[in-house]
Every structure is written in C-alpha cells, then in structure tokens.
CSV table of C-alpha atoms in Angstrom, one decimal:
chain,number,residue,atom,x,y,z
A,1,UNK,CA,27.2,-53.9,-1.5
A,2,UNK,CA,26.5,-51.5,-4.4
A,3,UNK,CA,22.7,-52.0,-4.0
A,4,UNK,CA,23.0,-51.3,-0.3
A,5,UNK,CA,24.9,-48.1,-1.0
A,6,UNK,CA,22.4,-46.9,-3.5
A,7,UNK,CA,19.5,-47.7,-1.2
A,8,UNK,CA,21.2,-45.8,1.7
A,9,UNK,CA,21.8,-42.7,-0.5
A,10,UNK,CA,18.2,-42.9,-1.7
A,11,UNK,CA,17.0,-43.1,1.9
A,12,UNK,CA,19.1,-40.2,3.0
A,13,UNK,CA,17.9,-38.1,0.0
A,14,UNK,CA,14.3,-38.9,0.8
A,15,UNK,CA,14.8,-38.1,4.4
A,16,UNK,CA,16.4,-34.7,3.7
A,17,UNK,CA,13.6,-33.9,1.2
A,18,UNK,CA,11.0,-34.8,3.8
A,19,UNK,CA,12.8,-32.7,6.4
A,20,UNK,CA,12.9,-29.8,4.1
A,21,UNK,CA,9.2,-30.1,3.4
A,22,UNK,CA,8.4,-30.4,7.1
A,23,UNK,CA,10.0,-27.0,7.7
A,24,UNK,CA,6.9,-25.6,5.9
A,25,UNK,CA,4.4,-26.6,8.5
A,26,UNK,CA,1.8,-28.0,6.1
A,27,UNK,CA,3.8,-28.8,3.0
A,28,UNK,CA,3.0,-25.5,1.3
A,29,UNK,CA,3.2,-21.8,1.8
A,30,UNK,CA,-0.1,-20.0,1.2
A,31,UNK,CA,-0.5,-16.2,0.9
A,32,UNK,CA,-3.9,-14.4,0.8
A,33,UNK,CA,-4.4,-11.1,-1.0
A,34,UNK,CA,-7.5,-9.5,0.5
A,35,UNK,CA,-8.7,-6.2,-1.0
A,36,UNK,CA,-11.4,-4.2,-2.8
A,37,UNK,CA,-11.9,-5.8,-6.2
A,38,UNK,CA,-15.3,-4.3,-7.2
A,39,UNK,CA,-15.7,-0.9,-5.4
A,40,UNK,CA,-14.2,2.5,-5.1
A,41,UNK,CA,-10.6,1.2,-4.7
A,42,UNK,CA,-10.7,-1.5,-7.4
A,43,UNK,CA,-8.2,0.4,-9.6
A,44,UNK,CA,-6.2,1.5,-6.7
A,45,UNK,CA,-5.2,-2.1,-5.9
A,46,UNK,CA,-7.8,-4.7,-6.8
A,47,UNK,CA,-7.0,-7.6,-9.2
A,48,UNK,CA,-3.8,-5.9,-10.3
A,49,UNK,CA,-2.4,-6.4,-6.8
A,50,UNK,CA,-3.2,-10.1,-7.1
A,51,UNK,CA,-1.2,-10.2,-10.3
A,52,UNK,CA,1.7,-8.4,-8.6
A,53,UNK,CA,1.7,-11.0,-5.9
A,54,UNK,CA,1.7,-13.8,-8.5
A,55,UNK,CA,4.6,-12.1,-10.3
A,56,UNK,CA,6.5,-12.1,-7.0
A,57,UNK,CA,6.0,-15.8,-6.5
A,58,UNK,CA,7.0,-16.6,-10.1
A,59,UNK,CA,10.1,-14.4,-9.9
A,60,UNK,CA,11.0,-16.2,-6.7
A,61,UNK,CA,10.8,-19.5,-8.5
A,62,UNK,CA,7.4,-20.7,-7.4
A,63,UNK,CA,8.7,-22.6,-4.4
A,64,UNK,CA,10.3,-21.9,-1.0
A,65,UNK,CA,11.9,-24.5,1.2
A,66,UNK,CA,11.2,-27.0,-1.5
A,67,UNK,CA,7.4,-26.6,-1.3
A,68,UNK,CA,5.0,-24.7,-3.6
A,69,UNK,CA,3.8,-21.2,-2.9
A,70,UNK,CA,0.1,-20.5,-3.5
A,71,UNK,CA,-1.7,-17.2,-3.9
A,72,UNK,CA,-5.4,-17.0,-3.0
A,73,UNK,CA,-7.5,-13.8,-3.2
A,74,UNK,CA,-10.9,-12.4,-2.2
A,75,UNK,CA,-12.9,-9.2,-2.4
A,76,UNK,CA,-13.7,-7.7,1.0
A,77,UNK,CA,-16.0,-5.0,-0.5
A,78,UNK,CA,-14.5,-2.4,1.9
A,79,UNK,CA,-16.5,-4.0,4.8
A,80,UNK,CA,-14.6,-5.0,8.0
A,81,UNK,CA,-17.1,-7.7,8.9
A,82,UNK,CA,-16.7,-9.4,5.5
A,83,UNK,CA,-13.0,-9.1,5.7
A,84,UNK,CA,-12.9,-10.5,9.2
A,85,UNK,CA,-14.9,-13.6,8.2
A,86,UNK,CA,-12.6,-14.3,5.2
A,87,UNK,CA,-9.5,-13.8,7.3
A,88,UNK,CA,-10.7,-16.2,10.0
A,89,UNK,CA,-11.7,-18.8,7.4
A,90,UNK,CA,-8.3,-18.4,5.7
A,91,UNK,CA,-6.3,-18.7,8.9
A,92,UNK,CA,-8.4,-21.4,10.6
A,93,UNK,CA,-9.4,-23.8,7.9
A,94,UNK,CA,-7.5,-23.0,4.6
A,95,UNK,CA,-3.9,-23.0,5.9
A,96,UNK,CA,-3.2,-19.4,4.8
A,97,UNK,CA,0.1,-18.3,6.3
A,98,UNK,CA,-0.1,-14.6,5.7
A,99,UNK,CA,-2.6,-12.0,4.5
A,100,UNK,CA,-1.5,-9.0,2.5
A,101,UNK,CA,-2.7,-5.8,0.7
A,102,UNK,CA,-5.8,-5.0,2.8
A,103,UNK,CA,-6.9,-1.8,1.2
A,104,UNK,CA,-9.2,0.3,3.5
A,105,UNK,CA,-7.9,1.2,6.9
A,106,UNK,CA,-11.0,-0.1,8.8
A,107,UNK,CA,-10.5,-3.5,7.1
A,108,UNK,CA,-6.8,-3.5,7.8
A,109,UNK,CA,-7.2,-2.8,11.5
A,110,UNK,CA,-9.8,-5.5,11.8
A,111,UNK,CA,-7.7,-8.1,10.0
A,112,UNK,CA,-4.5,-7.2,11.8
A,113,UNK,CA,-6.3,-7.7,15.2
A,114,UNK,CA,-7.4,-11.2,14.0
A,115,UNK,CA,-3.8,-12.0,12.8
A,116,UNK,CA,-2.5,-10.9,16.1
A,117,UNK,CA,-5.0,-13.2,17.9
A,118,UNK,CA,-4.2,-16.1,15.6
A,119,UNK,CA,-0.4,-15.4,15.7
A,120,UNK,CA,-0.3,-15.1,11.9
A,121,UNK,CA,1.5,-12.6,9.6
A,122,UNK,CA,-0.2,-9.7,7.9
A,123,UNK,CA,1.5,-7.2,5.6
A,124,UNK,CA,-0.5,-4.1,4.7
A,125,UNK,CA,0.2,-2.3,1.4
A,126,UNK,CA,-3.2,-0.8,0.6
A,127,UNK,CA,-4.3,0.9,3.8
A,128,UNK,CA,-2.9,4.1,5.2
A,129,UNK,CA,-3.6,4.7,8.8
A,130,UNK,CA,-0.6,5.1,11.1
A,131,UNK,CA,-2.5,3.3,13.8
A,132,UNK,CA,-1.4,0.0,12.2
A,133,UNK,CA,2.1,0.7,13.5
A,134,UNK,CA,0.9,2.9,16.4
A,135,UNK,CA,-1.6,2.0,19.0
A,136,UNK,CA,-2.9,-1.0,17.0
A,137,UNK,CA,0.6,-2.5,16.3
A,138,UNK,CA,1.2,-6.2,16.3
A,139,UNK,CA,4.3,-8.3,16.6
A,140,UNK,CA,3.1,-10.1,13.5
A,141,UNK,CA,1.9,-7.0,11.6
A,142,UNK,CA,3.8,-5.0,9.0
A,143,UNK,CA,2.9,-1.8,7.1
A,144,UNK,CA,4.7,-1.6,3.8
A,145,UNK,CA,3.9,0.9,1.0
A,146,UNK,CA,3.0,4.2,2.5
A,147,UNK,CA,0.9,5.8,5.4
A,148,UNK,CA,-0.9,8.9,6.2
A,149,UNK,CA,2.1,10.6,7.8
A,150,UNK,CA,4.2,10.1,4.7
A,151,UNK,CA,1.4,11.6,2.6
A,152,UNK,CA,1.1,14.6,4.9
A,153,UNK,CA,4.8,15.3,4.9
A,154,UNK,CA,5.0,15.0,1.1
A,155,UNK,CA,1.9,16.6,-0.3
A,156,UNK,CA,0.9,18.7,2.7
A,157,UNK,CA,4.4,20.0,3.3
A,158,UNK,CA,5.0,20.9,-0.4
A,159,UNK,CA,1.8,23.0,-0.6
A,160,UNK,CA,2.4,24.9,2.6
A,161,UNK,CA,5.9,25.8,1.3
A,162,UNK,CA,4.3,27.0,-1.9
A,163,UNK,CA,2.1,29.4,0.1
A,164,UNK,CA,-0.9,27.2,0.8
A,165,UNK,CA,-1.1,28.1,4.4
A,166,UNK,CA,-4.9,27.9,5.0
A,167,UNK,CA,-6.7,24.6,4.6
A,168,UNK,CA,-10.2,23.1,4.5
A,169,UNK,CA,-10.6,19.3,4.6
A,170,UNK,CA,-13.0,17.1,2.6
A,171,UNK,CA,-12.6,13.8,4.4
A,172,UNK,CA,-13.8,10.2,3.9
A,173,UNK,CA,-15.8,9.3,7.0
A,174,UNK,CA,-13.8,6.4,8.3
A,175,UNK,CA,-10.5,5.6,10.0
A,176,UNK,CA,-8.3,6.3,6.9
A,177,UNK,CA,-9.8,9.7,6.3
A,178,UNK,CA,-9.6,10.7,10.0
A,179,UNK,CA,-5.9,9.7,10.1
A,180,UNK,CA,-5.0,11.5,6.9
A,181,UNK,CA,-6.8,14.7,8.0
A,182,UNK,CA,-5.2,14.6,11.4
A,183,UNK,CA,-1.7,13.9,10.2
A,184,UNK,CA,-1.9,16.7,7.5
A,185,UNK,CA,-3.5,19.1,10.0
A,186,UNK,CA,-0.6,18.5,12.4
A,187,UNK,CA,2.0,19.1,9.7
A,188,UNK,CA,0.2,22.2,8.3
A,189,UNK,CA,0.0,23.8,11.8
A,190,UNK,CA,3.6,22.9,12.6
A,191,UNK,CA,4.7,24.6,9.4
A,192,UNK,CA,2.8,27.8,10.3
A,193,UNK,CA,-0.4,27.2,8.5
A,194,UNK,CA,-4.0,27.1,9.7
A,195,UNK,CA,-7.0,24.8,9.2
A,196,UNK,CA,-10.3,26.8,8.8
A,197,UNK,CA,-12.7,23.9,8.7
A,198,UNK,CA,-13.7,20.6,7.2
A,199,UNK,CA,-16.5,18.3,6.3
A,200,UNK,CA,-16.8,14.5,6.2
A,201,UNK,CA,-18.5,12.5,3.4
A,202,UNK,CA,-19.6,8.8,3.1
A,203,UNK,CA,-17.3,6.3,1.4
A,204,UNK,CA,-18.3,5.9,-2.3
A,205,UNK,CA,-20.6,8.9,-2.4
A,206,UNK,CA,-21.6,10.0,-5.9
A,207,UNK,CA,-22.5,13.7,-5.1
A,208,UNK,CA,-19.9,16.0,-3.7
A,209,UNK,CA,-21.7,19.2,-4.4
A,210,UNK,CA,-22.8,20.2,-0.9
A,211,UNK,CA,-19.3,19.3,0.5
A,212,UNK,CA,-17.5,21.3,-2.2
A,213,UNK,CA,-19.7,24.3,-1.7
A,214,UNK,CA,-18.8,24.4,1.9
A,215,UNK,CA,-15.1,24.1,1.0
A,216,UNK,CA,-15.5,26.9,-1.6
A,217,UNK,CA,-17.2,29.2,0.8
A,218,UNK,CA,-14.5,28.7,3.4
A,219,UNK,CA,-12.1,30.8,1.5
A,220,UNK,CA,-9.2,28.4,2.3
A,221,UNK,CA,-6.3,28.5,-0.1
A,222,UNK,CA,-6.1,24.7,-0.1
A,223,UNK,CA,-8.9,22.1,-0.1
A,224,UNK,CA,-7.4,18.9,1.2
A,225,UNK,CA,-9.0,15.8,-0.2
A,226,UNK,CA,-8.5,13.3,2.6
A,227,UNK,CA,-10.0,10.5,0.6
A,228,UNK,CA,-8.8,8.1,-2.2
A,229,UNK,CA,-9.7,6.1,-5.3
A,230,UNK,CA,-12.9,7.1,-7.1
A,231,UNK,CA,-13.9,9.4,-4.3
A,232,UNK,CA,-10.9,11.6,-5.0
A,233,UNK,CA,-11.5,11.4,-8.8
A,234,UNK,CA,-15.1,12.3,-8.5
A,235,UNK,CA,-14.4,15.2,-6.1
A,236,UNK,CA,-11.9,16.6,-8.6
A,237,UNK,CA,-14.3,16.3,-11.5
A,238,UNK,CA,-17.1,18.0,-9.6
A,239,UNK,CA,-14.8,20.7,-8.3
A,240,UNK,CA,-14.1,21.6,-11.9
A,241,UNK,CA,-17.8,22.1,-12.5
A,242,UNK,CA,-17.9,24.6,-9.6
A,243,UNK,CA,-14.9,26.5,-10.9
A,244,UNK,CA,-13.1,26.0,-7.7
A,245,UNK,CA,-9.5,26.0,-9.0
A,246,UNK,CA,-10.4,28.8,-11.5
A,247,UNK,CA,-11.4,30.8,-8.4
A,248,UNK,CA,-7.9,30.5,-7.0
A,249,UNK,CA,-8.2,27.6,-4.5
A,250,UNK,CA,-5.9,24.7,-4.9
A,251,UNK,CA,-7.0,21.0,-4.6
A,252,UNK,CA,-4.6,18.8,-2.6
A,253,UNK,CA,-5.1,15.1,-3.6
A,254,UNK,CA,-3.6,13.7,-0.4
A,255,UNK,CA,-3.9,10.1,-1.6
A,256,UNK,CA,-3.8,9.9,-5.4
A,257,UNK,CA,-1.9,7.4,-7.4
A,258,UNK,CA,-1.0,6.7,-11.0
A,259,UNK,CA,-4.1,4.6,-11.4
A,260,UNK,CA,-6.4,7.4,-10.5
A,261,UNK,CA,-4.5,9.9,-12.7
A,262,UNK,CA,-5.0,7.5,-15.6
A,263,UNK,CA,-8.7,7.2,-14.9
A,264,UNK,CA,-9.1,11.0,-14.6
A,265,UNK,CA,-7.0,11.9,-17.5
A,266,UNK,CA,-4.1,14.5,-17.8
A,267,UNK,CA,-6.4,17.3,-18.9
A,268,UNK,CA,-8.3,17.2,-15.6
A,269,UNK,CA,-5.4,16.1,-13.4
A,270,UNK,CA,-2.6,18.3,-14.7
A,271,UNK,CA,-0.8,20.3,-12.0
A,272,UNK,CA,-1.9,18.2,-9.1
A,273,UNK,CA,0.7,17.5,-6.5
A,274,UNK,CA,0.8,14.1,-4.9
A,275,UNK,CA,3.0,11.6,-3.1
A,276,UNK,CA,3.8,8.0,-4.0
A,277,UNK,CA,6.3,5.4,-2.8
A,278,UNK,CA,7.1,4.4,-6.4
A,279,UNK,CA,7.0,5.7,-10.0
A,280,UNK,CA,7.3,3.3,-12.9
A,281,UNK,CA,9.2,5.8,-15.1
A,282,UNK,CA,11.8,6.7,-12.4
A,283,UNK,CA,14.7,4.6,-13.8
A,284,UNK,CA,15.6,1.5,-15.9
A,285,UNK,CA,14.9,-1.0,-13.1
A,286,UNK,CA,11.4,0.5,-12.5
A,287,UNK,CA,10.7,0.6,-16.2
A,288,UNK,CA,11.7,-3.1,-16.6
A,289,UNK,CA,9.4,-4.1,-13.8
A,290,UNK,CA,6.5,-2.0,-15.1
A,291,UNK,CA,6.9,-3.5,-18.6
A,292,UNK,CA,6.4,-7.0,-17.2
A,293,UNK,CA,3.5,-5.8,-15.1
A,294,UNK,CA,1.9,-4.1,-18.1
A,295,UNK,CA,2.1,-7.2,-20.2
A,296,UNK,CA,-0.1,-9.0,-17.5
A,297,UNK,CA,-2.5,-6.2,-16.6
A,298,UNK,CA,-2.6,-3.7,-19.4
A,299,UNK,CA,-1.7,-0.9,-17.0
A,300,UNK,CA,1.4,0.5,-15.3
A,301,UNK,CA,1.8,-0.2,-11.6
A,302,UNK,CA,1.3,2.3,-8.8
A,303,UNK,CA,2.8,2.1,-5.3
A,304,UNK,CA,0.1,-0.4,-4.1
A,305,UNK,CA,0.8,-2.9,-6.8
A,306,UNK,CA,4.6,-2.6,-6.6
A,307,UNK,CA,4.4,-2.5,-2.8
A,308,UNK,CA,2.5,-5.8,-2.9
A,309,UNK,CA,5.1,-7.4,-5.1
A,310,UNK,CA,7.8,-6.2,-2.6
A,311,UNK,CA,5.9,-7.5,0.4
A,312,UNK,CA,5.3,-11.0,-1.1
A,313,UNK,CA,9.0,-11.1,-2.2
A,314,UNK,CA,10.3,-10.1,1.3
A,315,UNK,CA,8.0,-12.5,3.0
A,316,UNK,CA,9.3,-15.4,0.9
A,317,UNK,CA,12.9,-14.3,1.5
A,318,UNK,CA,12.2,-14.3,5.3
A,319,UNK,CA,10.7,-17.8,5.1
A,320,UNK,CA,13.7,-19.0,3.2
A,321,UNK,CA,16.2,-17.4,5.6
A,322,UNK,CA,14.3,-18.5,8.7
A,323,UNK,CA,14.1,-22.1,7.3
A,324,UNK,CA,10.5,-22.3,8.3
A,325,UNK,CA,7.1,-20.7,7.7
A,326,UNK,CA,6.4,-20.7,11.5
A,327,UNK,CA,5.1,-17.2,12.4
A,328,UNK,CA,7.4,-16.2,15.2
A,329,UNK,CA,10.5,-17.1,13.3
A,330,UNK,CA,9.3,-15.4,10.1
A,331,UNK,CA,8.2,-12.2,11.9
A,332,UNK,CA,11.6,-12.0,13.7
A,333,UNK,CA,13.4,-12.3,10.3
A,334,UNK,CA,11.2,-9.7,8.6
A,335,UNK,CA,12.1,-7.2,11.4
A,336,UNK,CA,15.8,-8.0,10.9
A,337,UNK,CA,16.2,-8.2,7.1
A,338,UNK,CA,16.9,-5.0,5.0
A,339,UNK,CA,14.6,-4.4,2.1
A,340,UNK,CA,16.2,-3.9,-1.2
A,341,UNK,CA,14.1,-4.4,-4.3
A,342,UNK,CA,12.4,-2.4,-7.1
A,343,UNK,CA,10.1,-0.8,-4.6
A,344,UNK,CA,11.9,-0.5,-1.2
A,345,UNK,CA,15.5,0.3,-2.0
A,346,UNK,CA,17.5,0.6,1.2
A,347,UNK,CA,14.4,0.0,3.3
A,348,UNK,CA,14.4,-1.1,6.9
A,349,UNK,CA,11.7,-2.4,9.2
A,350,UNK,CA,11.1,-0.7,12.5
A,351,UNK,CA,10.3,-2.5,15.8
A,352,UNK,CA,6.7,-1.3,15.2
A,353,UNK,CA,6.5,-3.1,11.8
A,354,UNK,CA,6.7,0.0,9.7
A,355,UNK,CA,8.8,-0.4,6.6
A,356,UNK,CA,10.8,2.8,6.2
A,357,UNK,CA,11.7,3.8,2.7
A,358,UNK,CA,12.0,6.9,0.5
A,359,UNK,CA,8.8,8.5,-0.9
A,360,UNK,CA,8.5,10.7,-4.0
A,361,UNK,CA,6.8,14.1,-4.3
A,362,UNK,CA,5.2,14.2,-7.8
A,363,UNK,CA,3.4,16.6,-10.0
A,364,UNK,CA,1.0,15.6,-12.8
A,365,UNK,CA,2.3,16.8,-16.2
A,366,UNK,CA,0.5,18.9,-18.6
A,367,UNK,CA,-0.8,16.9,-21.6
A,368,UNK,CA,1.7,18.5,-23.9
A,369,UNK,CA,4.6,17.5,-21.7
A,370,UNK,CA,3.7,13.8,-21.6
A,371,UNK,CA,6.1,12.0,-24.0
A,372,UNK,CA,4.5,8.5,-24.1
A,373,UNK,CA,1.5,6.6,-22.6
A,374,UNK,CA,1.5,6.6,-18.8
A,375,UNK,CA,4.2,9.3,-18.7
A,376,UNK,CA,2.3,11.3,-16.2
A,377,UNK,CA,4.6,12.7,-13.5
A,378,UNK,CA,7.5,15.0,-12.9
A,379,UNK,CA,9.5,14.0,-9.8
A,380,UNK,CA,9.8,17.1,-7.7
A,381,UNK,CA,11.6,15.7,-4.7
A,382,UNK,CA,12.7,12.5,-3.0
A,383,UNK,CA,11.6,12.4,0.7
A,384,UNK,CA,14.0,10.4,2.8
A,385,UNK,CA,12.3,7.6,4.7
A,386,UNK,CA,13.3,9.0,8.1
A,387,UNK,CA,11.5,12.2,7.3
A,388,UNK,CA,8.5,10.6,5.7
A,389,UNK,CA,7.7,8.2,8.5
A,390,UNK,CA,7.1,8.6,12.3
A,391,UNK,CA,10.1,7.5,14.4
A,392,UNK,CA,9.0,4.1,15.8
A,393,UNK,CA,10.0,5.2,19.3
A,394,UNK,CA,7.3,8.0,18.9
A,395,UNK,CA,4.7,5.9,17.2
A,396,UNK,CA,2.7,4.9,20.2
A,397,UNK,CA,3.4,1.2,19.6
A,398,UNK,CA,3.9,-0.7,22.9
A,399,UNK,CA,6.3,-3.1,21.2
A,400,UNK,CA,9.0,-0.4,20.9
A,401,UNK,CA,11.3,-0.3,23.9
C-alpha cells in the first residue's frame, strides 16, 4: 500500500513537471540579442547589451516555467540583409522565441517585418525610428528604450526654449536619421523656430569637413546632429577643429548617450544637452544596478543597456504570467502588464507596442564639476512619458482602434 502511494505521488509529480515544461513549447526559452558589435554603434549597445540581457536572466533565476532561459547573440554589422538572414535562421531553425536590441533603424524595421511574418516577438531597444510603432507596427513588435520623437521633444525642445530658433541638420543617410530630423523639424517649427537647411552623410563616414562647412556657412544658431554613436562623436571633434561653437553656433547631439560622452571625454563634451531614458547616477536603485553592470563590463550603463535589461526582464515576466512562451499569449500579456523596474518605472505599453515611460533632459558637466568617474550629467528636467511619446492613437499604427 505504502509503495503504491509513493509510486502514485512520484507519477503525479513527474506529470506536473512534464506539463510545466510543455508550457514552454520546446523545453526552453531562447532570446536573441542582435546588434552592432564591431562598428559605429558597438559602444552604444554592442556586447554590453548582451551582458545586460544575461544579467536579466540571472536576476530572474535562470529559468521560467521550470525550463532554462538561454541568451544567444550576433553582430548584424548594421546591414539589414545580414540581420534578416540571422533572424530567419534563429526563428526557423534555432528555436529563438524573441529577438531584442536591434540597433540601427533599417535593421530593426527589417527584423520586425520578419518577426511579424513568423509570428514571433521582437523588442527594440537600440533603434529609434517611430515607424516601428507607426506605419510598420506589428502585433508582436515592441519599442522599449526611446525613439526619435522623445529625443526631439527633449533635446530639440530644450534648445528652442533657450533661444536656438534656427536649425541646420547634419543627418545620417538612412531611416533613423530621416526620422530624427523630421521629428525634430516638426517640433522646432511647432515651437516657432525655423529650419534653414540640412545635409546627409553616409553611415560611418570618417570625414565631416564638407558637411560641417555647409552647416557653418548656413548661419543657423543650432546644428542638429541627427546621427549617433561614433558618427556623432567624430562630428563633434571635427566641429571643434573648425571653431564652430567658438563662432557662436550650438551643436545639438540629438542621440548621444553616456557611452559616447565617455568616449569623447568631458573636456570636449561639456555643455552638450542630450536626452536619455536612464541615468546611472540618478538615485540609489540606479546606482546599485550600475555597480553590478560595471563589475561585468568595466563601464556604466546607458539607456540602451538598461533598456535591454528591462526588456528581457519584462518578457520573462510575461512568459511566467501567461504560463507559456506561445507568441500570441505573451504578446497579449506584454501589452497588458505595467512596467516597473530600474529602467521603466511606471511604464505602460500602448496598443502600438510603444513602451511609454519618462525621459530625462541632461547636460554634460564641466570637468571641474564631475565628482567621480562616470559622473557626467546634470539632470535638467524629467519629461513625462505622455509628453515624450506620440499618442498611440495618432501614431499611424493600424492596430490602434
């Protein structure tokens, strides 16, 4: 009798364990981090985003629904065709459940289209174009850390208020640059400013001299740098050689993060106004996360790194709550769940997949004002999420009723 009872209990436990594992469709949950790991955006996200994703998995306990969580990663080299091939292979043959990070807007748009076709989750933290939650939105696509509208409202709005009412744009010649220029243009004009011209440059160009001379000769009060990563850093360095800021023009680094400030140095970056969704030295919780991140990477995190940590964490929470890693159920749960973590405090996800959270208007400190390593920013203002992001109903996404 006792042996039969023990056997029955063991059978039931085995059955419940098997049922739990079966709720993850292939006995594991696999997340791919696809980004630039060797090019112009390698410091912007890169391998540090991979570490942030691994931190999220470890902090979650390494498992969800009783099965292991695996992180894989690859370098898309900022090329949509390479990214598309990797995404298809991951989704079709390597049982990847979700792809995240996706720095470079052209890449993110390409991969989101594939994810939509395959009915798989993608969560973008590295790319900026609002098209991801606008005309190219997907029921399985989410945009997490920031976008071009939030940058325009933050940096563009601040400079117009400070008297920078005439602009000339130096723009990266691909989807991200176009979106950032257009969003900032709209905001500048709505605030009473004017745009006197602009020029586009190739991604990863080394020589900005001809572009900067055009900007200088325009007489615009503000030269808007609608680019990112090393492109922005190189433009700022070369602008100093031309004496542009000494001549009275202001450089607006429309997408510039802690990583690029560190690479450029406070001496060159001091006084720049920028917008991020996270700052490591904001409060005790942010500092605690940053300390753990620094121990792994040797650097403090920017909004891409911390946004990736948040996206992975929220995805695992959604799988746990849904009781499955099946795409439709997880996507529905991601739309319903509030976001409350070290990155997205009080965040919500709109019907278009846009995660709405506060942004921060920051100014780079003078070297003498920096109290410790990586202490680079003064927080000028908090921009409420509803001001920073486009109302989902006005986003152009056909999923919003």
